[in-house]
XYZ file of C-alpha atoms in Angstrom:
566
model
C 122.230 80.816 200.262
C 122.764 83.322 197.443
C 120.038 81.899 195.482
C 117.730 82.154 198.356
C 118.564 85.799 198.733
C 117.873 86.457 195.124
C 114.472 84.751 195.203
C 113.455 86.609 198.269
C 114.563 89.774 196.568
C 112.244 89.128 193.608
C 109.279 88.204 195.907
C 109.616 91.157 197.946
C 109.585 93.448 194.968
C 106.299 91.884 193.852
C 107.165 91.940 189.948
C 105.175 89.484 187.846
C 107.055 86.756 186.187
C 108.403 87.463 182.565
C 106.073 86.936 179.768
C 106.983 84.008 177.455
C 108.767 85.284 174.293
C 106.852 84.745 170.728
C 108.310 82.776 168.014
C 109.346 85.785 165.964
C 111.381 87.137 168.939
C 113.598 84.012 169.138
C 116.628 83.568 167.073
C 114.956 80.972 164.673
C 111.897 83.104 164.323
C 113.914 85.942 163.383
C 115.622 83.794 160.656
C 112.303 82.723 159.419
C 111.020 86.154 159.141
C 114.169 87.271 157.339
C 113.998 84.352 154.998
C 110.317 84.952 154.188
C 110.902 88.692 153.642
C 113.727 87.748 151.080
C 111.673 85.396 149.307
C 108.712 87.674 148.855
C 110.886 90.522 147.610
C 112.672 87.976 145.173
C 109.138 86.946 144.093
C 108.054 90.504 143.602
C 111.117 91.364 141.643
C 110.720 88.101 139.257
C 106.894 89.039 138.771
C 107.893 92.750 137.633
C 110.442 91.250 135.261
C 108.007 88.547 133.933
C 105.289 91.380 133.400
C 107.949 93.463 131.455
C 108.547 90.262 129.298
C 104.845 89.330 128.739
C 104.359 88.230 125.250
C 102.260 90.388 122.833
C 98.912 89.006 122.071
C 97.170 89.138 118.647
C 93.943 88.130 117.194
C 93.697 84.543 116.238
C 90.034 84.552 115.048
C 87.095 86.845 115.534
C 83.469 87.092 114.914
C 83.108 83.257 115.407
C 80.032 81.173 116.195
C 79.596 79.846 119.707
C 80.065 76.343 118.392
C 83.486 77.069 116.524
C 84.677 79.054 119.668
C 84.108 76.303 121.916
C 85.984 73.810 119.553
C 88.833 76.275 118.968
C 89.343 76.850 122.870
C 89.131 73.253 123.523
C 91.924 72.471 120.921
C 93.989 75.157 122.307
C 93.806 73.759 125.847
C 94.720 70.354 124.334
C 97.734 72.016 122.775
C 98.831 73.777 125.969
C 98.609 77.428 124.584
C 97.775 80.277 126.458
C 95.020 82.449 125.252
C 92.582 85.137 126.242
C 89.500 86.853 125.122
C 89.303 90.441 123.981
C 86.644 92.922 125.390
C 83.224 91.371 124.781
C 84.528 87.893 123.882
C 84.346 88.705 120.050
C 87.975 87.561 119.411
C 90.412 84.925 120.697
C 94.019 86.251 121.293
C 97.088 84.252 121.305
C 100.816 84.930 121.466
C 101.935 86.832 118.317
C 104.890 84.389 117.619
C 102.427 81.437 117.662
C 99.583 82.642 115.577
C 100.761 81.393 112.109
C 101.446 78.057 113.486
C 98.109 77.807 115.364
C 96.203 78.903 112.414
C 97.659 76.053 110.283
C 97.119 73.465 113.047
C 93.417 74.503 113.474
C 92.746 74.648 109.813
C 94.156 71.046 109.614
C 91.262 70.058 112.121
C 88.673 72.045 109.979
C 88.354 74.903 112.421
C 86.651 77.270 112.335
C 83.784 75.774 110.357
C 82.007 79.003 110.063
C 78.608 77.756 111.165
C 77.940 76.354 107.604
C 77.930 72.867 106.792
C 79.543 71.867 103.393
C 79.981 68.829 101.357
C 81.196 66.958 104.543
C 77.510 66.459 105.117
C 77.535 63.925 102.460
C 80.019 61.899 103.981
C 77.760 60.816 106.832
C 74.954 59.488 104.445
C 73.409 56.381 106.013
C 72.171 53.354 103.850
C 68.654 53.394 102.968
C 68.139 57.168 102.935
C 65.236 58.317 100.697
C 65.685 60.296 97.539
C 64.118 63.393 99.073
C 66.605 63.413 101.946
C 69.557 63.101 99.679
C 68.393 66.117 97.610
C 67.847 68.182 100.853
C 71.343 67.242 102.052
C 72.878 68.071 98.631
C 71.050 71.446 98.739
C 72.267 72.247 102.307
C 75.830 71.169 101.330
C 75.866 73.470 98.259
C 74.437 76.486 100.240
C 77.147 75.920 102.844
C 79.971 75.779 100.361
C 78.690 78.916 98.602
C 78.377 80.846 101.812
C 82.032 79.812 103.028
C 83.290 80.890 99.542
C 81.489 84.370 99.865
C 82.683 84.732 103.511
C 86.395 84.604 102.218
C 85.885 88.122 100.836
C 87.557 90.765 103.139
C 84.360 92.765 103.619
C 82.155 90.054 104.416
C 81.951 88.658 108.005
C 79.141 86.248 107.603
C 76.908 84.948 104.581
C 73.953 82.836 104.156
C 72.701 81.377 100.740
C 69.209 80.193 100.075
C 68.574 77.977 96.909
C 65.349 77.321 95.356
C 65.912 74.285 93.102
C 62.615 73.365 91.318
C 61.937 69.569 90.484
C 62.739 68.717 86.781
C 59.893 68.194 84.431
C 59.640 66.486 81.282
C 57.311 69.244 79.829
C 58.810 72.319 78.542
C 55.878 74.618 79.828
C 56.223 73.332 83.413
C 60.002 73.701 83.546
C 61.173 76.543 86.018
C 64.450 78.136 86.562
C 66.352 77.897 89.889
C 66.635 81.183 92.061
C 68.979 82.069 94.800
C 69.004 84.572 97.624
C 72.238 85.847 99.518
C 72.201 87.503 102.877
C 75.571 89.179 103.583
C 76.810 90.605 107.150
C 79.498 93.111 106.212
C 82.309 94.154 108.401
C 81.876 97.287 110.624
C 82.485 100.592 108.408
C 82.802 98.420 105.112
C 80.706 98.496 102.014
C 80.693 96.630 98.676
C 80.813 98.349 95.414
C 78.936 97.236 92.417
C 81.832 95.279 90.983
C 82.110 93.231 94.109
C 78.404 92.610 94.229
C 78.466 91.561 90.495
C 81.144 89.213 91.354
C 79.047 87.548 94.131
C 76.235 87.241 91.666
C 78.376 85.570 89.138
C 79.884 83.305 91.577
C 76.453 82.012 92.781
C 75.120 81.747 89.068
C 78.087 79.838 87.941
C 77.722 77.315 90.933
C 74.146 76.187 90.163
C 73.189 74.764 86.795
C 70.700 76.889 84.817
C 70.761 79.619 87.191
C 70.945 83.022 85.561
C 72.271 86.198 86.959
C 68.975 87.902 87.149
C 67.692 85.237 89.426
C 70.295 85.939 92.271
C 69.273 88.342 94.980
C 71.925 89.846 97.239
C 70.846 91.688 100.480
C 73.030 93.042 103.405
C 72.223 92.986 107.059
C 70.499 96.356 106.909
C 68.041 95.131 104.387
C 69.348 97.093 101.526
C 69.227 95.376 97.912
C 72.538 95.278 96.549
C 71.834 93.511 93.267
C 69.916 94.666 90.421
C 66.993 92.316 89.367
C 66.154 93.827 86.096
C 68.609 93.452 83.172
C 70.190 96.497 81.943
C 67.964 97.586 78.887
C 68.439 100.174 76.340
C 67.114 102.854 78.470
C 69.645 102.466 81.241
C 72.038 105.353 80.454
C 73.624 105.710 83.895
C 77.314 105.049 84.464
C 78.212 102.335 87.084
C 80.835 102.724 89.846
C 83.706 101.173 87.705
C 83.179 103.607 84.787
C 83.123 106.630 87.277
C 86.176 105.414 88.742
C 87.934 104.984 85.466
C 86.954 108.675 84.622
C 88.441 109.807 87.826
C 91.781 107.874 87.180
C 92.039 109.331 83.636
C 91.541 113.036 85.037
C 93.996 112.331 87.809
C 96.650 110.970 85.634
C 96.377 114.074 83.170
C 96.657 116.469 86.260
C 99.630 114.434 87.488
C 101.419 114.541 84.246
C 100.828 118.304 83.730
C 101.956 119.252 87.218
C 104.995 117.078 87.018
C 106.050 118.686 83.663
C 105.590 122.197 85.007
C 106.926 122.041 88.515
C 110.506 121.998 87.499
C 110.092 125.289 85.648
C 107.990 127.350 88.298
C 108.766 125.535 91.540
C 106.847 123.322 94.009
C 103.304 124.838 94.992
C 103.397 127.219 91.967
C 101.080 125.294 89.593
C 97.568 124.186 89.776
C 95.903 122.070 87.124
C 92.474 120.510 86.557
C 91.073 118.290 83.889
C 87.783 117.223 82.568
C 87.586 114.126 80.315
C 84.621 112.949 78.401
C 84.793 109.260 77.963
C 82.946 107.121 75.425
C 81.820 103.964 77.034
C 79.695 102.915 74.031
C 80.833 99.698 72.303
C 80.288 100.106 68.547
C 80.599 97.513 65.911
C 80.639 98.779 62.222
C 80.262 96.986 58.942
C 80.293 99.062 55.661
C 80.266 98.134 51.975
C 81.240 101.099 49.790
C 80.888 101.445 46.050
C 83.047 104.087 44.238
C 81.444 106.069 41.314
C 82.400 104.996 37.646
C 85.845 105.963 36.396
C 87.316 106.333 32.918
C 87.354 103.016 31.009
C 91.198 103.100 30.592
C 92.200 102.171 34.147
C 89.323 99.808 34.678
C 89.916 96.026 34.788
C 87.824 93.791 32.453
C 86.179 91.096 34.421
C 84.731 89.236 31.241
C 84.093 90.102 27.546
C 81.862 88.082 25.097
C 81.200 88.883 21.383
C 78.854 87.254 18.740
C 78.362 87.961 15.002
C 75.277 86.622 12.870
C 75.195 86.679 9.109
C 71.818 86.433 7.107
C 71.200 83.352 4.840
C 68.817 84.824 2.177
C 65.387 86.163 1.606
C 63.024 84.690 3.920
C 59.356 83.656 3.100
C 57.414 86.592 1.667
C 53.901 87.323 0.425
C 50.738 86.802 1.862
C 50.802 84.417 4.602
C 49.019 81.221 3.784
C 49.491 77.785 2.000
C 50.615 79.319 -1.518
C 53.235 81.465 -0.083
C 54.512 78.459 1.868
C 54.892 76.231 -1.259
C 58.302 74.717 -1.833
C 60.176 75.919 -5.087
C 59.715 74.374 -8.379
C 61.842 71.540 -9.899
C 64.957 72.320 -11.695
C 65.042 71.607 -15.500
C 67.895 71.251 -17.936
C 68.273 73.721 -20.731
C 67.017 72.716 -24.162
C 69.522 74.386 -26.272
C 72.501 73.278 -24.315
C 73.598 76.624 -22.911
C 74.796 76.943 -19.551
C 72.015 78.040 -16.940
C 72.596 81.439 -15.546
C 73.802 81.532 -11.936
C 71.183 82.285 -9.439
C 71.743 85.545 -7.485
C 73.365 85.103 -4.091
C 70.953 85.324 -1.187
C 71.328 88.351 0.644
C 70.158 89.237 4.367
C 70.880 91.469 7.581
C 74.053 90.456 9.764
C 74.177 91.072 13.565
C 77.281 91.605 15.636
C 76.941 91.643 19.579
C 79.822 92.296 22.022
C 79.344 92.284 25.906
C 82.186 93.575 28.286
C 81.981 93.092 32.138
C 84.236 95.556 34.114
C 85.274 95.165 37.828
C 83.312 97.335 40.035
C 84.916 99.198 43.103
C 83.733 97.978 46.492
C 85.174 98.461 49.905
C 83.909 96.191 52.805
C 85.035 97.333 56.323
C 84.352 95.764 59.592
C 85.329 98.019 62.639
C 84.834 97.376 66.155
C 85.702 100.139 68.598
C 86.252 99.144 72.342
C 84.606 101.137 75.108
C 86.334 103.678 77.050
C 87.858 105.762 74.388
C 88.418 109.679 75.041
C 85.992 111.838 73.274
C 87.253 115.141 74.455
C 89.590 116.734 77.012
C 89.338 120.043 78.950
C 92.363 121.263 80.915
C 92.812 124.356 82.780
C 96.340 125.245 84.313
C 97.089 128.232 86.485
C 100.543 129.299 87.117
C 101.878 131.534 89.884
C 103.886 134.612 89.335
C 107.635 134.447 89.689
C 108.651 135.105 93.316
C 112.150 136.760 93.948
C 113.639 137.022 97.483
C 116.311 139.433 98.226
C 118.976 137.442 100.331
C 120.283 140.721 101.937
C 117.065 142.235 103.237
C 114.732 139.352 102.874
C 112.279 141.413 100.781
C 109.936 139.479 98.527
C 109.060 140.627 94.916
C 106.745 139.110 92.528
C 106.540 139.486 88.718
C 104.556 137.851 85.917
C 106.056 135.473 83.578
C 107.118 136.521 80.246
C 105.165 135.803 77.286
C 107.585 133.301 75.808
C 107.577 131.556 79.081
C 103.798 131.297 79.005
C 103.886 129.969 75.340
C 106.537 127.514 76.347
C 104.383 126.173 79.146
C 101.336 125.899 76.965
C 103.177 123.673 74.463
C 104.573 121.496 77.203
C 101.009 121.113 78.777
C 99.776 120.115 75.178
C 102.299 117.388 75.009
C 101.666 116.083 78.429
C 97.866 115.943 78.063
C 97.794 114.534 74.493
C 96.182 117.428 72.897
C 94.182 116.748 69.616
C 92.648 119.531 67.694
C 90.758 117.026 65.729
C 88.988 115.752 68.935
C 87.912 119.184 69.829
C 90.385 119.388 73.128
C 90.541 122.733 74.785
C 93.408 124.133 76.949
C 93.540 127.295 78.910
C 96.898 128.385 80.594
C 96.715 131.453 82.854
C 99.446 133.278 84.783
C 98.035 134.787 88.033
C 99.390 135.583 91.433
C 98.569 133.364 94.135
C 97.123 134.207 97.633
C 100.155 135.053 99.976
C 102.785 134.906 97.257
C 104.495 138.191 98.412
C 104.680 136.870 102.102
C 108.399 136.478 103.300
C 109.760 132.952 103.349
C 109.075 130.978 106.501
C 111.922 128.568 107.659
C 110.881 125.036 107.896
C 110.978 124.031 111.447
C 111.394 120.199 111.929
C 109.380 118.708 114.890
C 111.434 117.800 118.022
C 112.435 114.152 118.007
C 110.378 113.590 121.234
C 107.100 114.851 119.441
C 107.807 112.666 116.461
C 104.900 110.160 116.271
C 107.197 107.737 114.696
C 109.309 107.370 117.989
C 106.342 106.868 120.330
C 106.763 102.807 120.141
C 110.302 103.226 121.168
C 109.374 105.727 124.064
C 106.819 103.168 125.395
C 109.331 100.358 125.329
C 111.970 102.631 127.220
C 109.417 103.833 129.669
C 108.339 100.219 130.433
C 111.997 99.189 130.911
C 112.813 102.211 133.036
C 109.844 101.443 135.242
C 110.796 97.891 135.753
C 114.454 98.912 136.516
C 113.129 101.458 139.075
C 110.886 98.883 140.805
C 113.619 96.338 140.850
C 116.304 98.733 142.232
C 113.906 100.027 144.878
C 113.069 96.513 146.188
C 116.589 95.525 146.177
C 118.177 98.615 147.992
C 115.199 99.292 150.319
C 114.394 95.787 151.484
C 116.651 92.948 150.053
C 119.981 94.449 150.767
C 119.303 95.318 154.506
C 118.008 91.708 155.150
C 120.935 90.301 153.419
C 123.576 92.631 154.798
C 124.119 90.595 158.086
C 124.518 87.158 156.152
C 126.934 88.955 153.762
C 129.000 90.256 156.556
C 129.262 86.776 158.200
C 130.190 85.186 154.871
C 132.900 87.551 154.258
C 134.267 87.162 157.746
C 134.142 83.405 157.265
C 135.766 83.446 153.888
C 138.368 86.189 154.790
C 141.982 84.925 154.856
C 144.210 86.625 157.427
C 147.192 88.145 156.188
C 150.546 87.174 157.757
C 151.843 89.942 160.035
C 155.303 91.554 159.374
C 158.280 91.791 161.839
C 157.186 94.819 163.184
C 153.773 93.991 163.235
C 154.734 90.844 165.243
C 156.604 92.880 167.895
C 153.757 95.121 168.283
C 151.374 92.161 168.280
C 153.415 90.696 171.108
C 153.355 93.919 173.070
C 149.575 94.113 172.346
C 149.015 90.609 173.522
C 150.821 91.408 176.896
C 148.724 94.593 177.375
C 145.616 92.652 176.471
C 146.329 89.998 179.097
C 146.900 92.462 181.730
C 143.589 94.214 181.018
C 141.993 90.827 181.203
C 143.302 90.203 184.496
C 142.182 93.762 185.720
C 138.779 92.997 184.394
C 138.552 89.693 186.106
C 139.658 91.303 189.459
C 137.096 93.994 189.060
C 134.256 91.446 188.189
C 135.157 89.376 191.348
C 135.115 92.440 193.606
C 131.720 93.357 192.040
C 130.288 89.772 192.553
C 131.382 89.968 196.357
C 129.784 93.309 196.860
C 126.583 92.001 195.278
C 126.618 88.940 197.351
C 126.949 90.858 200.616
C 124.420 93.391 199.603
C 121.834 90.550 198.869
C 122.677 88.704 202.110
C 122.219 91.940 204.007
C 118.789 92.647 202.478
C 117.720 89.064 203.058
C 118.405 89.420 206.859
C 116.802 92.746 207.090
C 113.707 91.065 205.334
C 113.575 88.299 207.818
C 113.609 90.532 210.779
C 111.047 92.698 209.432
C 108.602 90.083 208.103
C 109.339 86.523 209.105
C 106.206 85.218 207.367
C 107.627 85.851 203.817
C 110.765 83.771 204.659
C 108.555 81.091 206.175
C 106.440 80.846 202.928
C 109.585 80.667 200.778
C 111.005 77.909 203.024
C 107.695 76.009 202.600
C 107.998 76.360 198.845
C 111.290 75.186 198.739
C 110.484 71.984 200.822
C 107.383 71.245 198.671
C 109.500 71.333 195.479
C 112.118 69.154 196.947
C 109.438 66.541 197.857
């Protein structure tokens, strides 16, 4: 009967039936929503932490060809290495800690090939190939190897080599020398000096038989001719870049030596020096044969001596030339009277004596070879500032020139530092003059603040990144995660809490509290019973009044009950 009264009450009030609750309004839905929120917040915190710990990427290879780029990325995918491209796709970036290992592994696979085919082309020769095709493959291989060697230079990003190898001929008049052309693609902002160009020319010329230096042409990507085709003749008097660099180095060394010698005497910033060096780049070979003038015979050394003497044998033939004068002498006859014959007179004639003496000749033979790069003449100028005196009490600055003996001492020191030679014609000028602003008061050296020091910028960046990550994680935890976890933490604490044993006093108070609680519960039950009785009576009265006023509603309710029971 009570149920009928309540149904009648609801029907009379005309209220629509309660709308069905959504899934997230139920207890299970609320739990799922809380779990999803916790998972989302944890995922955000982990993502922020991983972002702060992201690896640093560095360039693995740059300025590669499309074929090499595809082969490199395929190999990295096969090895499971993460990589990315720089802006414009001109470089492949990999984690910094793996860059050296990956370069070695890719080099073992022959990557990158650089777009040039080397001698590996000869490994794929087929049987029965013609001699012409063999020559073409050999030329392509040689050009590729030379291009690879040139690309190993730091200033060269790419290179191409073209060789013109003529066919050999048995006739001397038909023989031709090979030629070569090199096209260089330099790095942005880089240039080659004359020494590097000469090195490339010598590299190519030394790699091809019978190829001379003058037959090698080197051109850059702008079309500028880098190599000199004509040989350096006698009329070429210009200095090349290497010689000019050597002159600058000599002058800079002299300036450093002079300033380093004078700075301890006059102080930092009080001396300026400049030097001009004349360098002799001529390479001279001298051969001399010198003969000294004749000296007195005493100290001379005799090389050889020869003496000859000739004595006359009698009168020679005389008279008128002819047959009679050439008759032999008559026959000797014995004396008749037995007397001894008189002695014939001894023949007399001219005697000669020849003496030849050869002395050693003084001769000096000298061969002299002077290398290029000798110093012909030095010119050095030195300016020394006035002596600066600061009064410590007032801070007033006074200047005075150096004494004459101090200037003379500096002059001698500079001569020793520069290697002064009067025979060579060196000149030196030391001047004592006031510098601009020498009388200004001394300014205190202000060190930059530590937060403005450029050396600390990387540290500041790392600290800022870690502080940002910590702030984001703390915000997500205290703003979202902690409120969602608070009910679960409270229930966990209540479930795991161990009740403490009450003391004697607490037990007495607890017993009294229990009695009072039981009395309160009894009072509450009586009040609830009275309230239910009053509600039942009120509903019953309301149903009776409704039946008296509109019996059709009661009849409809009864019909509905009977239909539901059927």
